[in-house]
Coordinates of C-alpha atoms in Angstrom, one line a residue:
Chain A
X3 CA 2.7 5.7 -13.7
X4 CA 1.7 3.0 -15.9
X5 CA -1.6 3.4 -18.3
X6 CA -4.1 2.2 -16.0
X7 CA -6.8 -0.2 -17.8
X8 CA -9.4 0.1 -17.3
X9 CA -11.8 -2.4 -19.9
X10 CA -14.8 -2.8 -17.6
X11 CA -15.9 -0.9 -14.6
X12 CA -19.1 -1.9 -12.9
X13 CA -21.7 1.0 -11.0
X14 CA -23.4 -0.7 -8.0
X15 CA -24.7 1.2 -4.8
X16 CA -22.3 0.7 -1.7
X17 CA -25.1 0.0 0.8
X18 CA -26.9 -3.4 -0.9
X19 CA -24.1 -6.0 0.3
X20 CA -25.7 -8.5 -2.3
X21 CA -24.1 -6.1 -5.0
X22 CA -20.5 -5.0 -2.8
X23 CA -20.4 -9.2 -1.2
X24 CA -20.3 -10.3 -4.6
X25 CA -18.1 -7.6 -6.3
X26 CA -14.9 -9.3 -6.4
X27 CA -15.9 -12.6 -8.5
X28 CA -17.3 -10.5 -11.5
X29 CA -14.2 -9.4 -12.8
X30 CA -13.9 -6.2 -13.4
X31 CA -10.4 -3.7 -14.3
X32 CA -12.4 -1.4 -11.2
X33 CA -15.5 -1.5 -9.2
X34 CA -17.5 2.5 -8.9
X35 CA -18.8 1.6 -5.8
X36 CA -21.6 4.5 -5.5
X37 CA -22.9 6.5 -3.0
X38 CA -24.8 8.3 -5.8
X39 CA -28.3 8.2 -7.6
X40 CA -29.0 4.9 -6.6
X41 CA -28.7 5.6 -3.2
X42 CA -32.0 7.2 -1.7
X43 CA -31.0 9.6 0.7
X44 CA -32.0 8.3 3.4
X45 CA -29.5 5.7 2.9
X46 CA -26.6 8.6 3.0
X47 CA -25.0 8.6 5.7
X48 CA -25.3 4.8 5.9
X49 CA -23.8 4.6 2.4
X50 CA -20.5 6.9 3.8
X51 CA -19.2 3.9 6.5
X52 CA -19.8 1.8 4.2
X53 CA -17.1 2.5 2.2
X54 CA -14.2 0.7 3.9
X55 CA -16.4 -2.1 4.0
X56 CA -16.4 -2.4 -0.2
X57 CA -12.6 -1.6 -0.6
X58 CA -11.8 -4.9 0.7
X59 CA -14.3 -6.6 -0.3
X60 CA -13.5 -5.3 -4.4
X61 CA -9.5 -5.9 -3.7
X62 CA -10.6 -9.3 -3.1
X63 CA -10.8 -9.8 -7.1
X64 CA -7.9 -7.3 -7.7
X65 CA -10.1 -4.4 -9.6
X66 CA -9.4 -1.0 -8.7
X67 CA -11.2 0.9 -6.6
X68 CA -13.5 4.3 -7.8
X69 CA -16.1 6.4 -5.0
X70 CA -18.6 8.1 -7.3
X71 CA -19.6 10.8 -4.7
X72 CA -22.3 13.5 -4.9
X73 CA -21.8 17.2 -6.6
X74 CA -24.3 18.7 -4.3
X75 CA -22.2 18.2 -0.6
X76 CA -18.6 17.0 -1.2
X77 CA -17.6 18.3 1.9
X78 CA -20.1 15.3 3.1
X79 CA -19.0 12.4 0.9
X80 CA -15.3 13.1 0.2
X81 CA -14.1 12.0 3.7
X82 CA -16.4 9.3 3.6
X83 CA -14.5 8.1 0.3
X84 CA -10.7 8.8 0.1
X85 CA -9.1 5.8 2.6
X86 CA -5.9 3.7 1.3
X87 CA -6.7 1.7 -1.8
X88 CA -9.0 4.3 -3.4
X89 CA -7.9 4.6 -6.8
X90 CA -10.3 6.9 -8.0
X91 CA -13.2 9.4 -6.6
X92 CA -15.3 10.0 -9.9
X93 CA -17.6 12.7 -9.3
X94 CA -21.1 13.0 -11.4
X95 CA -22.5 16.0 -12.8
X96 CA -19.6 18.2 -13.4
X97 CA -20.0 22.0 -14.4
X98 CA -17.5 23.8 -13.5
X99 CA -13.6 24.0 -12.4
X100 CA -14.2 25.7 -9.3
X101 CA -16.3 21.7 -7.9
X102 CA -12.8 20.0 -9.3
X103 CA -10.6 22.7 -7.8
X104 CA -12.9 21.5 -4.4
X105 CA -12.2 18.5 -4.8
X106 CA -8.9 18.0 -4.6
X107 CA -8.1 20.6 -2.0
X108 CA -10.2 17.7 -0.4
X109 CA -8.4 15.1 -1.4
X110 CA -5.1 16.9 -1.0
X111 CA -5.5 17.3 2.6
X112 CA -7.6 13.5 3.4
X113 CA -4.0 12.4 1.5
X114 CA -1.8 13.8 3.8
X115 CA -4.1 12.9 7.0
X116 CA -4.6 9.1 6.1
X117 CA -0.9 8.6 4.3
X118 CA -1.4 7.8 1.3
X119 CA 0.8 8.9 -1.1
X120 CA 0.4 12.5 -2.5
X121 CA -1.9 13.4 -5.7
X122 CA -2.0 9.3 -6.1
X123 CA -5.7 9.5 -5.6
X124 CA -7.3 10.3 -9.3
X125 CA -10.4 12.0 -9.4
X126 CA -13.2 11.1 -12.9
X127 CA -15.2 14.1 -13.6
X128 CA -18.2 12.9 -15.8
X129 CA -20.3 15.5 -17.6
X130 CA -23.4 14.9 -17.3
X131 CA -25.4 18.5 -18.2
X132 CA -25.6 21.3 -20.6
X133 CA -24.1 23.1 -18.6
X134 CA -21.0 20.5 -18.4
X135 CA -20.7 20.4 -22.0
X136 CA -20.3 23.9 -22.5
X137 CA -17.6 24.0 -19.5
X138 CA -15.7 20.9 -20.4
X139 CA -12.5 21.9 -21.1
X140 CA -12.5 24.0 -17.9
X141 CA -13.3 21.1 -16.1
X142 CA -11.2 18.4 -17.9
X143 CA -8.3 20.6 -17.5
X144 CA -8.9 22.6 -13.2
X145 CA -7.3 18.8 -11.7
X146 CA -3.5 17.1 -12.5
X147 CA -5.8 14.3 -10.7
X148 CA -8.3 13.8 -14.2
X149 CA -7.0 11.7 -16.7
X150 CA -9.2 10.9 -18.3
X151 CA -12.1 12.2 -20.1
X152 CA -15.0 12.2 -22.3
X153 CA -18.3 14.0 -23.6
X154 CA -21.5 13.8 -22.0
X155 CA -23.1 11.1 -22.5
X156 CA -25.5 9.2 -20.7
X157 CA -29.4 9.9 -18.7
X158 CA -28.7 12.3 -16.8
X159 CA -27.9 14.1 -19.7
X160 CA -30.6 13.4 -21.9
X161 CA -32.7 14.6 -19.0
X162 CA -31.1 17.9 -18.5
X163 CA -31.2 18.1 -22.7
X164 CA -34.4 17.2 -22.4
X165 CA -34.2 14.3 -24.9
X166 CA -36.0 11.0 -25.1
X167 CA -33.2 7.9 -25.0
X168 CA -32.3 4.6 -27.5
X169 CA -33.4 6.7 -30.1
X170 CA -31.8 4.7 -32.8
X171 CA -29.1 7.6 -33.5
X172 CA -26.3 9.6 -32.5
X173 CA -27.8 12.4 -29.9
X174 CA -24.5 13.4 -28.7
X175 CA -22.0 13.8 -31.8
X176 CA -21.6 17.0 -30.5
X177 CA -20.3 16.1 -27.0
X178 CA -18.4 13.4 -28.4
X179 CA -17.0 15.4 -30.0
X180 CA -15.8 18.3 -27.2
X181 CA -15.2 15.8 -25.2
X182 CA -12.7 13.3 -26.6
X183 CA -10.8 17.0 -28.7
X184 CA -10.7 17.9 -25.0
X185 CA -9.3 14.7 -23.9
X186 CA -6.9 14.8 -27.3
X187 CA -5.6 18.7 -26.5
X188 CA -4.5 18.4 -22.7
X189 CA -3.0 14.7 -23.1
X190 CA -5.6 12.5 -21.6
X191 CA -7.2 8.9 -22.3
X192 CA -10.4 9.3 -24.9
X193 CA -13.5 7.5 -22.0
X194 CA -17.0 7.1 -24.4
X195 CA -17.4 4.7 -26.6
X196 CA -18.4 4.5 -30.3
X197 CA -21.5 4.6 -30.9
X198 CA -23.9 2.2 -31.7
X199 CA -28.0 2.4 -32.1
X200 CA -29.9 1.0 -29.5
X201 CA -33.3 1.7 -29.2
X202 CA -34.3 -1.3 -26.0
X203 CA -32.1 0.4 -23.1
X204 CA -31.3 -2.5 -21.6
X205 CA -27.9 -2.6 -19.7
X206 CA -27.4 -5.7 -20.3
X207 CA -27.2 -6.7 -23.2
X208 CA -24.3 -8.8 -23.8
X209 CA -24.3 -8.9 -27.6
X210 CA -24.6 -5.3 -28.1
X211 CA -21.6 -5.0 -25.6
X212 CA -19.3 -7.3 -27.4
X213 CA -19.9 -5.2 -30.8
X214 CA -19.5 -1.8 -29.2
X215 CA -16.2 -3.2 -27.0
X216 CA -15.1 -4.4 -30.5
X217 CA -15.8 -1.1 -32.6
X218 CA -14.1 0.5 -29.9
X219 CA -11.3 -0.7 -29.6
X220 CA -10.0 -0.6 -33.5
X221 CA -11.3 3.2 -34.2
X222 CA -8.5 3.0 -30.7
X223 CA -11.0 3.8 -28.0
X224 CA -9.7 2.2 -25.0
X225 CA -12.1 2.6 -21.7
X226 CA -15.3 0.6 -21.1
X227 CA -18.0 0.3 -17.9
X228 CA -21.0 -0.4 -17.4
X229 CA -24.5 -1.5 -15.0
X230 CA -24.9 -5.6 -15.6
X231 CA -22.5 -8.0 -15.0
X232 CA -23.2 -9.4 -18.4
X233 CA -21.7 -6.4 -20.4
X234 CA -17.8 -7.2 -17.8
X235 CA -16.3 -10.1 -19.6
X236 CA -17.5 -8.7 -23.3
X237 CA -15.5 -5.1 -22.5
X238 CA -12.6 -7.2 -21.3
X239 CA -12.8 -8.9 -24.0
X240 CA -13.3 -6.1 -27.2
X241 CA -11.4 -3.9 -26.0
X242 CA -8.0 -6.4 -26.1
X243 CA -6.1 -6.5 -28.9
X244 CA -6.1 -9.9 -30.6
X245 CA -3.4 -12.1 -30.9
X246 CA -3.1 -11.8 -35.1
X247 CA -3.7 -8.0 -34.2
X248 CA -0.2 -8.5 -31.9
X249 CA 1.7 -10.3 -34.0
X250 CA 0.1 -8.4 -37.0
X251 CA 2.0 -5.5 -34.8
X252 CA 5.3 -6.7 -34.2
X253 CA 5.1 -7.3 -37.8
X254 CA 4.9 -3.8 -39.2
X255 CA 7.6 -1.8 -36.5
X256 CA 9.9 -5.1 -38.0
X257 CA 9.3 -3.8 -41.3
X258 CA 9.2 -0.2 -41.0
X259 CA 12.7 -0.4 -39.2
X260 CA 13.8 -2.5 -42.7
X261 CA 12.8 1.2 -43.9
X262 CA 13.5 3.3 -41.6
X263 CA 17.5 1.9 -42.0
X264 CA 16.6 1.8 -45.7
X265 CA 16.8 6.1 -45.0
X266 CA 13.0 5.4 -46.4
X267 CA 9.4 7.2 -44.5
X268 CA 7.3 5.2 -45.8
X269 CA 6.6 1.3 -48.0
X270 CA 4.5 -1.1 -48.4
X271 CA 3.7 -4.4 -46.7
X272 CA 0.8 -6.6 -48.4
X273 CA -1.1 -3.4 -50.4
X274 CA -1.3 -1.4 -47.2
X275 CA 0.9 1.5 -46.3
X276 CA 3.4 1.1 -44.0
X277 CA 5.0 5.1 -42.5
X278 CA 5.6 6.6 -38.8
X279 CA 1.6 6.2 -38.4
X280 CA 1.4 2.7 -38.2
X281 CA 4.8 1.9 -36.5
X282 CA 3.1 4.0 -33.4
X283 CA 0.5 1.9 -34.4
X284 CA 1.7 -0.9 -33.4
X285 CA 3.6 0.0 -30.7
X286 CA 1.2 1.3 -28.8
X287 CA -0.9 -1.8 -30.1
X288 CA 1.7 -3.9 -28.3
X289 CA 1.9 -2.2 -25.2
X290 CA -1.8 -1.3 -25.1
X291 CA -1.4 -5.7 -25.4
X292 CA 1.0 -6.5 -22.7
X293 CA -1.2 -4.5 -20.0
X294 CA -4.3 -6.2 -20.6
X295 CA -2.6 -9.6 -20.0
X296 CA -1.2 -8.4 -17.1
X297 CA -4.1 -6.7 -15.4
X298 CA -5.6 -10.2 -16.3
X299 CA -2.9 -12.0 -14.1
X300 CA -4.0 -9.7 -11.9
X301 CA -6.7 -10.4 -11.3
X302 CA -7.1 -14.3 -11.7
X303 CA -4.4 -14.3 -8.9
X304 CA -6.2 -12.1 -6.8
X305 CA -9.6 -14.1 -7.6
X306 CA -7.7 -17.4 -6.6
X307 CA -6.2 -16.7 -4.0
X308 CA -9.5 -15.6 -2.2
X309 CA -11.5 -18.9 -3.3
X310 CA -8.1 -21.1 -1.7
X311 CA -8.5 -18.2 1.6
X312 CA -12.2 -19.2 1.7
X313 CA -11.9 -22.8 1.3
X314 CA -10.0 -22.6 4.0
X315 CA -11.5 -21.1 5.9
X316 CA -14.7 -23.3 5.2
Chain B
X23 CA -14.6 33.2 -48.0
X24 CA -13.8 33.3 -51.2
X25 CA -9.4 33.4 -52.6
X26 CA -7.1 31.4 -55.0
X27 CA -8.5 28.3 -56.6
X28 CA -6.8 25.6 -54.7
X29 CA -8.4 22.4 -55.5
X30 CA -5.3 19.7 -55.4
X31 CA -3.5 20.4 -52.8
X32 CA -0.5 17.3 -54.0
X33 CA 2.2 17.2 -50.8
X34 CA 5.8 16.0 -52.9
X35 CA 8.8 14.4 -51.4
X36 CA 11.1 17.4 -52.3
X37 CA 13.9 14.6 -52.3
X38 CA 12.1 12.4 -54.7
X39 CA 12.9 13.7 -58.3
X40 CA 10.6 11.2 -59.7
X41 CA 7.6 12.0 -57.5
X42 CA 8.8 16.3 -58.5
X43 CA 8.8 15.0 -62.1
X44 CA 5.2 13.6 -62.1
X45 CA 4.1 16.6 -60.1
X46 CA 5.4 19.1 -62.0
X47 CA 2.9 17.3 -65.0
X48 CA 0.6 16.5 -62.6
X49 CA -1.6 19.3 -62.9
X50 CA -1.9 20.0 -59.6
X51 CA -3.8 23.9 -58.7
X52 CA -1.0 23.6 -55.4
X53 CA 2.2 21.6 -55.1
X54 CA 3.6 21.1 -51.4
X55 CA 7.0 20.4 -51.7
X56 CA 7.2 18.2 -48.4
X57 CA 10.3 19.4 -46.0
X58 CA 8.5 17.0 -43.3
X59 CA 6.9 13.6 -42.7
X60 CA 7.7 12.2 -46.0
X61 CA 11.2 12.9 -45.5
X62 CA 13.7 11.3 -43.7
X63 CA 15.7 12.7 -41.4
X64 CA 19.1 11.4 -42.9
X65 CA 17.6 13.2 -46.5
X66 CA 16.7 16.4 -45.3
X67 CA 19.9 18.6 -46.7
X68 CA 18.9 16.6 -49.8
X69 CA 15.4 17.8 -50.2
X70 CA 16.4 21.0 -48.5
X71 CA 18.9 22.3 -51.8
X72 CA 16.1 21.0 -54.5
X73 CA 13.1 23.8 -52.8
X74 CA 14.6 26.8 -54.9
X75 CA 14.6 24.5 -58.1
X76 CA 11.4 23.1 -57.2
X77 CA 9.5 26.3 -56.7
X78 CA 10.6 27.0 -60.2
X79 CA 9.3 24.0 -62.2
X80 CA 5.9 23.8 -60.2
X81 CA 5.4 27.9 -60.8
X82 CA 6.5 26.6 -65.1
X83 CA 4.0 24.0 -64.4
X84 CA 1.1 25.9 -63.8
X85 CA 1.5 24.8 -59.5
X86 CA 1.2 27.9 -56.8
X87 CA 4.2 26.4 -54.9
X88 CA 3.7 25.6 -51.1
X89 CA 6.8 24.1 -49.0
X90 CA 5.7 21.9 -45.7
X91 CA 8.1 22.4 -43.2
X92 CA 9.4 20.6 -40.2
X93 CA 8.6 22.6 -37.0
X94 CA 11.3 21.3 -35.3
X95 CA 13.2 22.3 -38.2
X96 CA 11.8 25.6 -38.8
X97 CA 14.1 28.2 -39.0
X98 CA 16.6 25.5 -41.8
X99 CA 13.5 24.7 -43.6
X100 CA 12.4 28.1 -44.2
X101 CA 15.9 29.0 -44.9
X102 CA 16.3 26.9 -48.5
X103 CA 12.1 27.5 -49.2
X104 CA 11.7 31.9 -49.1
X105 CA 12.7 32.2 -53.3
X106 CA 10.7 33.9 -55.7
X107 CA 7.6 32.5 -56.9
X108 CA 7.0 30.4 -53.2
X109 CA 3.1 30.8 -52.5
X110 CA 3.5 30.1 -48.2
X111 CA 4.0 27.7 -46.5
X112 CA 2.3 24.8 -44.7
X113 CA 2.8 24.7 -40.8
X114 CA 2.8 20.8 -39.5
X115 CA 1.8 19.8 -35.9
X116 CA 0.8 23.6 -34.7
X117 CA 0.1 23.4 -30.8
X118 CA 1.3 27.2 -29.3
X119 CA 0.6 31.0 -30.7
X120 CA 4.6 31.5 -30.1
X121 CA 5.1 28.5 -33.1
X122 CA 3.1 30.4 -35.6
X123 CA 4.1 33.9 -34.4
X124 CA 7.4 32.4 -34.3
X125 CA 6.6 31.6 -38.3
X126 CA 6.0 35.1 -39.3
X127 CA 8.8 36.6 -37.9
X128 CA 11.7 34.5 -40.2
X129 CA 9.0 34.9 -43.0
X130 CA 9.6 38.6 -42.2
X131 CA 13.0 38.6 -42.0
X132 CA 13.6 36.0 -45.6
X133 CA 11.0 38.0 -47.3
X134 CA 13.0 41.5 -46.7
X135 CA 16.7 39.9 -46.8
X136 CA 15.8 38.5 -50.4
X137 CA 13.2 40.5 -52.2
X138 CA 11.0 37.6 -51.5
X139 CA 7.0 38.5 -52.5
X140 CA 4.3 36.7 -52.9
X141 CA 3.6 35.9 -56.8
X142 CA 1.0 37.4 -58.5
X143 CA -2.1 34.4 -59.4
X144 CA -0.2 31.6 -61.7
X145 CA -1.0 33.1 -65.9
X146 CA -1.6 37.0 -64.5
X147 CA 0.5 39.4 -66.3
X148 CA 1.7 41.2 -62.9
X149 CA 5.3 41.5 -62.3
X150 CA 5.4 39.0 -59.2
X151 CA 8.2 42.6 -57.4
X152 CA 5.3 44.9 -57.9
X153 CA 5.5 47.6 -54.3
X154 CA 5.0 45.3 -51.1
X155 CA 1.1 45.7 -50.1
X156 CA -0.2 43.1 -47.8
X157 CA -1.2 40.5 -50.0
X158 CA 1.9 40.0 -50.9
X159 CA 3.0 38.7 -47.9
X160 CA 4.1 35.1 -48.6
X161 CA 0.8 33.1 -46.4
X162 CA 0.7 30.2 -43.5
X163 CA -1.6 27.6 -43.7
X164 CA -1.9 26.1 -40.3
X165 CA -2.0 21.7 -41.2
X166 CA -4.4 21.7 -37.6
X167 CA -3.4 17.9 -36.6
X168 CA -3.0 18.0 -32.9
X169 CA -5.6 18.1 -30.8
X170 CA -3.8 20.8 -28.9
X171 CA -3.9 22.7 -32.2
X172 CA -7.4 21.9 -32.7
X173 CA -8.7 23.0 -29.3
X174 CA -6.8 26.7 -29.9
X175 CA -7.2 26.6 -34.1
X176 CA -9.3 30.1 -33.5
X177 CA -6.4 32.1 -31.2
X178 CA -3.5 30.1 -34.0
X179 CA -5.1 32.0 -36.4
X180 CA -5.0 35.0 -35.2
X181 CA -1.4 35.1 -34.3
X182 CA -0.8 35.5 -37.7
X183 CA -2.4 38.2 -40.7
X184 CA -0.1 35.6 -42.9
X185 CA -2.5 32.3 -42.1
X186 CA -4.9 32.1 -45.4
X187 CA -5.6 28.5 -44.9
X188 CA -6.6 25.7 -42.7
X189 CA -7.3 22.1 -42.9
X190 CA -7.0 19.4 -40.6
X191 CA -3.7 17.8 -42.8
X192 CA -3.2 13.7 -41.4
X193 CA -5.5 14.8 -37.8
X194 CA -6.2 10.4 -38.4
X195 CA -3.2 9.9 -37.8
X196 CA -1.3 12.0 -36.1
X197 CA -4.3 11.9 -33.6
X198 CA -4.6 8.2 -34.2
X199 CA -8.6 8.2 -35.4
X200 CA -9.3 4.7 -36.5
X201 CA -12.1 3.4 -38.8
X202 CA -15.7 2.6 -37.4
X203 CA -17.9 -0.1 -38.7
X204 CA -20.0 2.4 -40.3
X205 CA -17.0 3.1 -42.5
X206 CA -16.4 6.3 -41.3
X207 CA -13.1 7.7 -39.3
X208 CA -13.8 8.0 -35.7
X209 CA -14.5 12.0 -34.5
X210 CA -13.8 13.1 -38.4
X211 CA -17.2 14.1 -39.0
X212 CA -17.0 16.6 -35.7
X213 CA -13.2 17.7 -36.6
X214 CA -14.0 18.2 -40.0
X215 CA -17.7 20.8 -39.7
X216 CA -15.3 22.3 -36.7
X217 CA -12.6 23.3 -38.9
X218 CA -15.2 24.7 -41.6
X219 CA -17.4 26.3 -39.2
X220 CA -14.2 28.1 -37.7
X221 CA -12.4 29.0 -41.0
X222 CA -15.8 30.9 -42.3
X223 CA -16.2 32.7 -38.6
X224 CA -12.2 33.6 -39.2
X225 CA -12.4 33.8 -42.7
X226 CA -10.1 31.8 -44.1
X227 CA -10.1 28.7 -46.5
X228 CA -10.8 25.5 -45.0
X229 CA -8.7 22.7 -47.0
X230 CA -9.6 19.3 -47.2
X231 CA -11.2 16.2 -47.9
X232 CA -14.6 13.6 -47.1
X233 CA -12.3 10.8 -46.5
X234 CA -14.0 7.7 -44.9
X235 CA -12.0 4.8 -43.2
X236 CA -12.0 2.9 -45.8
X237 CA -9.4 4.9 -48.3
X238 CA -6.5 6.3 -46.4
X239 CA -7.3 9.5 -47.3
X240 CA -4.2 11.2 -48.8
X241 CA -3.5 8.5 -50.9
X242 CA -6.6 7.4 -51.9
X243 CA -8.0 5.6 -55.1
X244 CA -9.3 7.4 -58.0
X245 CA -13.3 6.6 -57.2
X246 CA -12.2 7.5 -53.1
X247 CA -10.6 10.7 -53.9
X248 CA -13.2 12.0 -56.3
X249 CA -16.2 11.2 -54.2
X250 CA -14.5 12.5 -50.5
X251 CA -14.0 15.6 -53.4
X252 CA -17.8 15.7 -54.2
X253 CA -18.5 15.3 -50.5
X254 CA -16.1 17.6 -48.7
X255 CA -17.2 20.7 -51.1
X256 CA -20.5 20.0 -50.1
X257 CA -19.8 20.9 -46.9
X258 CA -17.7 23.1 -46.8
X259 CA -14.4 22.4 -48.1
X260 CA -12.4 24.3 -51.4
X261 CA -10.4 22.2 -51.8
X262 CA -8.5 19.2 -51.3
X263 CA -4.5 17.8 -49.8
X264 CA -3.9 14.5 -51.2
X265 CA 0.2 12.6 -51.6
X266 CA -0.3 11.1 -55.4
X267 CA -0.8 12.8 -58.7
X268 CA -3.6 10.1 -59.5
X269 CA -5.4 12.1 -57.0
X270 CA -5.1 15.6 -58.5
X271 CA -7.2 14.9 -61.1
X272 CA -10.7 13.7 -58.8
X273 CA -9.9 16.4 -56.6
X274 CA -10.4 19.3 -59.3
X275 CA -12.7 17.1 -60.6
X276 CA -14.8 17.6 -57.4
X277 CA -14.0 19.8 -56.2
X278 CA -15.1 22.4 -59.3
X279 CA -19.1 22.2 -60.0
X280 CA -20.7 19.3 -63.0
X281 CA -22.3 21.1 -65.4
X282 CA -25.8 19.7 -64.0
X283 CA -25.2 21.9 -60.8
X284 CA -24.3 24.2 -63.4
X285 CA -27.6 24.4 -65.4
X286 CA -29.4 23.4 -61.7
X287 CA -27.9 26.9 -60.6
X288 CA -28.7 28.9 -63.1
X289 CA -32.3 27.4 -63.6
X290 CA -32.4 27.9 -59.9
X291 CA -31.1 32.5 -60.7
X292 CA -34.3 32.6 -63.3
X293 CA -37.1 31.3 -61.0
X294 CA -36.0 32.6 -57.7
X295 CA -36.2 36.4 -56.9
X296 CA -32.8 37.2 -55.9
X297 CA -33.2 37.7 -52.5
X298 CA -33.7 34.2 -51.8
X299 CA -30.6 31.8 -50.3
X300 CA -31.4 29.6 -52.8
X301 CA -30.6 32.8 -55.7
X302 CA -27.5 33.4 -53.6
X303 CA -26.5 30.4 -53.3
X304 CA -27.2 28.8 -57.3
X305 CA -25.2 32.1 -58.3
X306 CA -22.3 31.5 -55.6
X307 CA -21.3 28.3 -57.4
X308 CA -21.9 29.5 -61.0
X309 CA -18.9 32.2 -60.1
X310 CA -17.3 29.2 -58.6
X311 CA -17.0 26.8 -61.8
X312 CA -16.2 30.6 -63.2
X313 CA -12.9 30.4 -61.4
X314 CA -12.1 27.3 -61.6
X315 CA -12.5 27.1 -65.8
X316 CA -10.2 30.7 -65.5
X317 CA -7.6 28.8 -62.9
X318 CA -7.6 25.6 -65.9
X319 CA -6.9 27.9 -68.5
X320 CA -4.6 30.0 -67.0
X321 CA -3.0 26.8 -66.3
X322 CA -3.1 25.8 -69.9
X323 CA -1.2 29.5 -71.0
X324 CA 1.7 29.1 -69.0
X325 CA 2.8 26.3 -70.2
X326 CA 2.0 26.5 -73.3
X327 CA 4.1 29.0 -72.9
X328 CA 6.5 26.8 -71.6
X329 CA 6.8 24.6 -74.3
X330 CA 7.4 27.4 -76.9

């Protein structure tokens, strides 16, 4: 399977048609329709009934469809969430491998019954508690459906640790390090971003989003996501390699090929060292840029088609 | 833990005679003859052929000698490397316990077949071929440069009694951890601290320096290397790897306590009661400083003998 492009994604309450019906216009790589924290208890049944409608809405913009379920009652949520078109079930506040194995079994059965290719629905396990941090490796390795992993941060993590958020320094150094190391150990995509000081907690801060996304891209990270439409464009842009970076990567590869032909392992290119590691980075960057371009074209074509269909209807 | 004084570990491509000559006059505490990354596949034979003489040359120059082997070519590399004068091997890219056990077993066979034991410290008059004790087994240095290797560091260290030191090697490149706006390498602070904690917990030496994104670590200039060594020593490393002979001096300097630090430590000892942690830290620093001076002296003695 090609590496998924998940630079931007909005989490939104699935019971709110104002958000869901406009979701396809947001240019998100993925949409995370929520059955969990943003849905009040009294609306949970209604929310579950809205999954198939949300899939249709999200697909109008070619976004990858994710459904976030409640960790406390997967048996009620998963049958409502796994339908053709859903690419990932997000499991928040993951704390044990057993939870993930149970979720995997539920999905496996639904794939069979609903005619979805076996093993194609992924699991996104999110660590948001200290117990989850302690059991991170067990969680991340509990199912082959997990293809990305990161350390526990965010509102719920803060609440569990009993600390304030947005204090101006990284309170989650250990969690992030542990999560990313586990991802590297298991060969998973690393989730999370480069820490940047934020004392406001403004989820719609486009300026901070672009800075963070660019820093994350340069540090080698590839995924994003958020809560406010303002951060989608900055994340798409910031996590996509620039034209100059792609050109430079091609030069690195040519230079390294010449070195290799001469039986050398490293050389100086304009004052910087090029070796097999720089060549591997260049190769990854070129491949990533191409995947991003392909994703952008897919989304753009889908939105154009949807607009044309709507015009026709009107 | 305290072992030999190994402030600078200079990695040298074993096929490159100019770089080998440079290493022999570099004053490195350890020279690592490389058969891995810096040697092109087409030149591996040439590099292996050089190892035996190079071990002897580097010992004569007052350095301990390790060989960095290619984990995929380990048998051929070890056959080329286990000769009198070798102190140990550097194992990069380790991802499972079997690889460490395999290296241990090949070393055991070759030691036995060739009558090779780990040599005494540089400058020591003890004959290298004294009856073999556990302390004379060739060492393994684990270069934990992969995600899997770091995660399983404890099991890998415990896989062989020969493992006496560990480092992150070129983890930033292998694991593709790039620079952040702060100037730090992404996740390296976490990984360095984790390595130091595990090394101390299992009584092996943590090797490394506090490299920043701006310096491209193992080929950095003098000032960056000196700072990385000073910061590395403060963080708990006991010596750092490098790939350029010019980095040896700043590593040796940065990993040796300065005269000011020593005199401050002496003041602390006179001022503080002996049971105070500050007194203990100060006394460790003075002892380390003396060991560094002894190491410098033994290097001078050996090189003077060579030049006679």
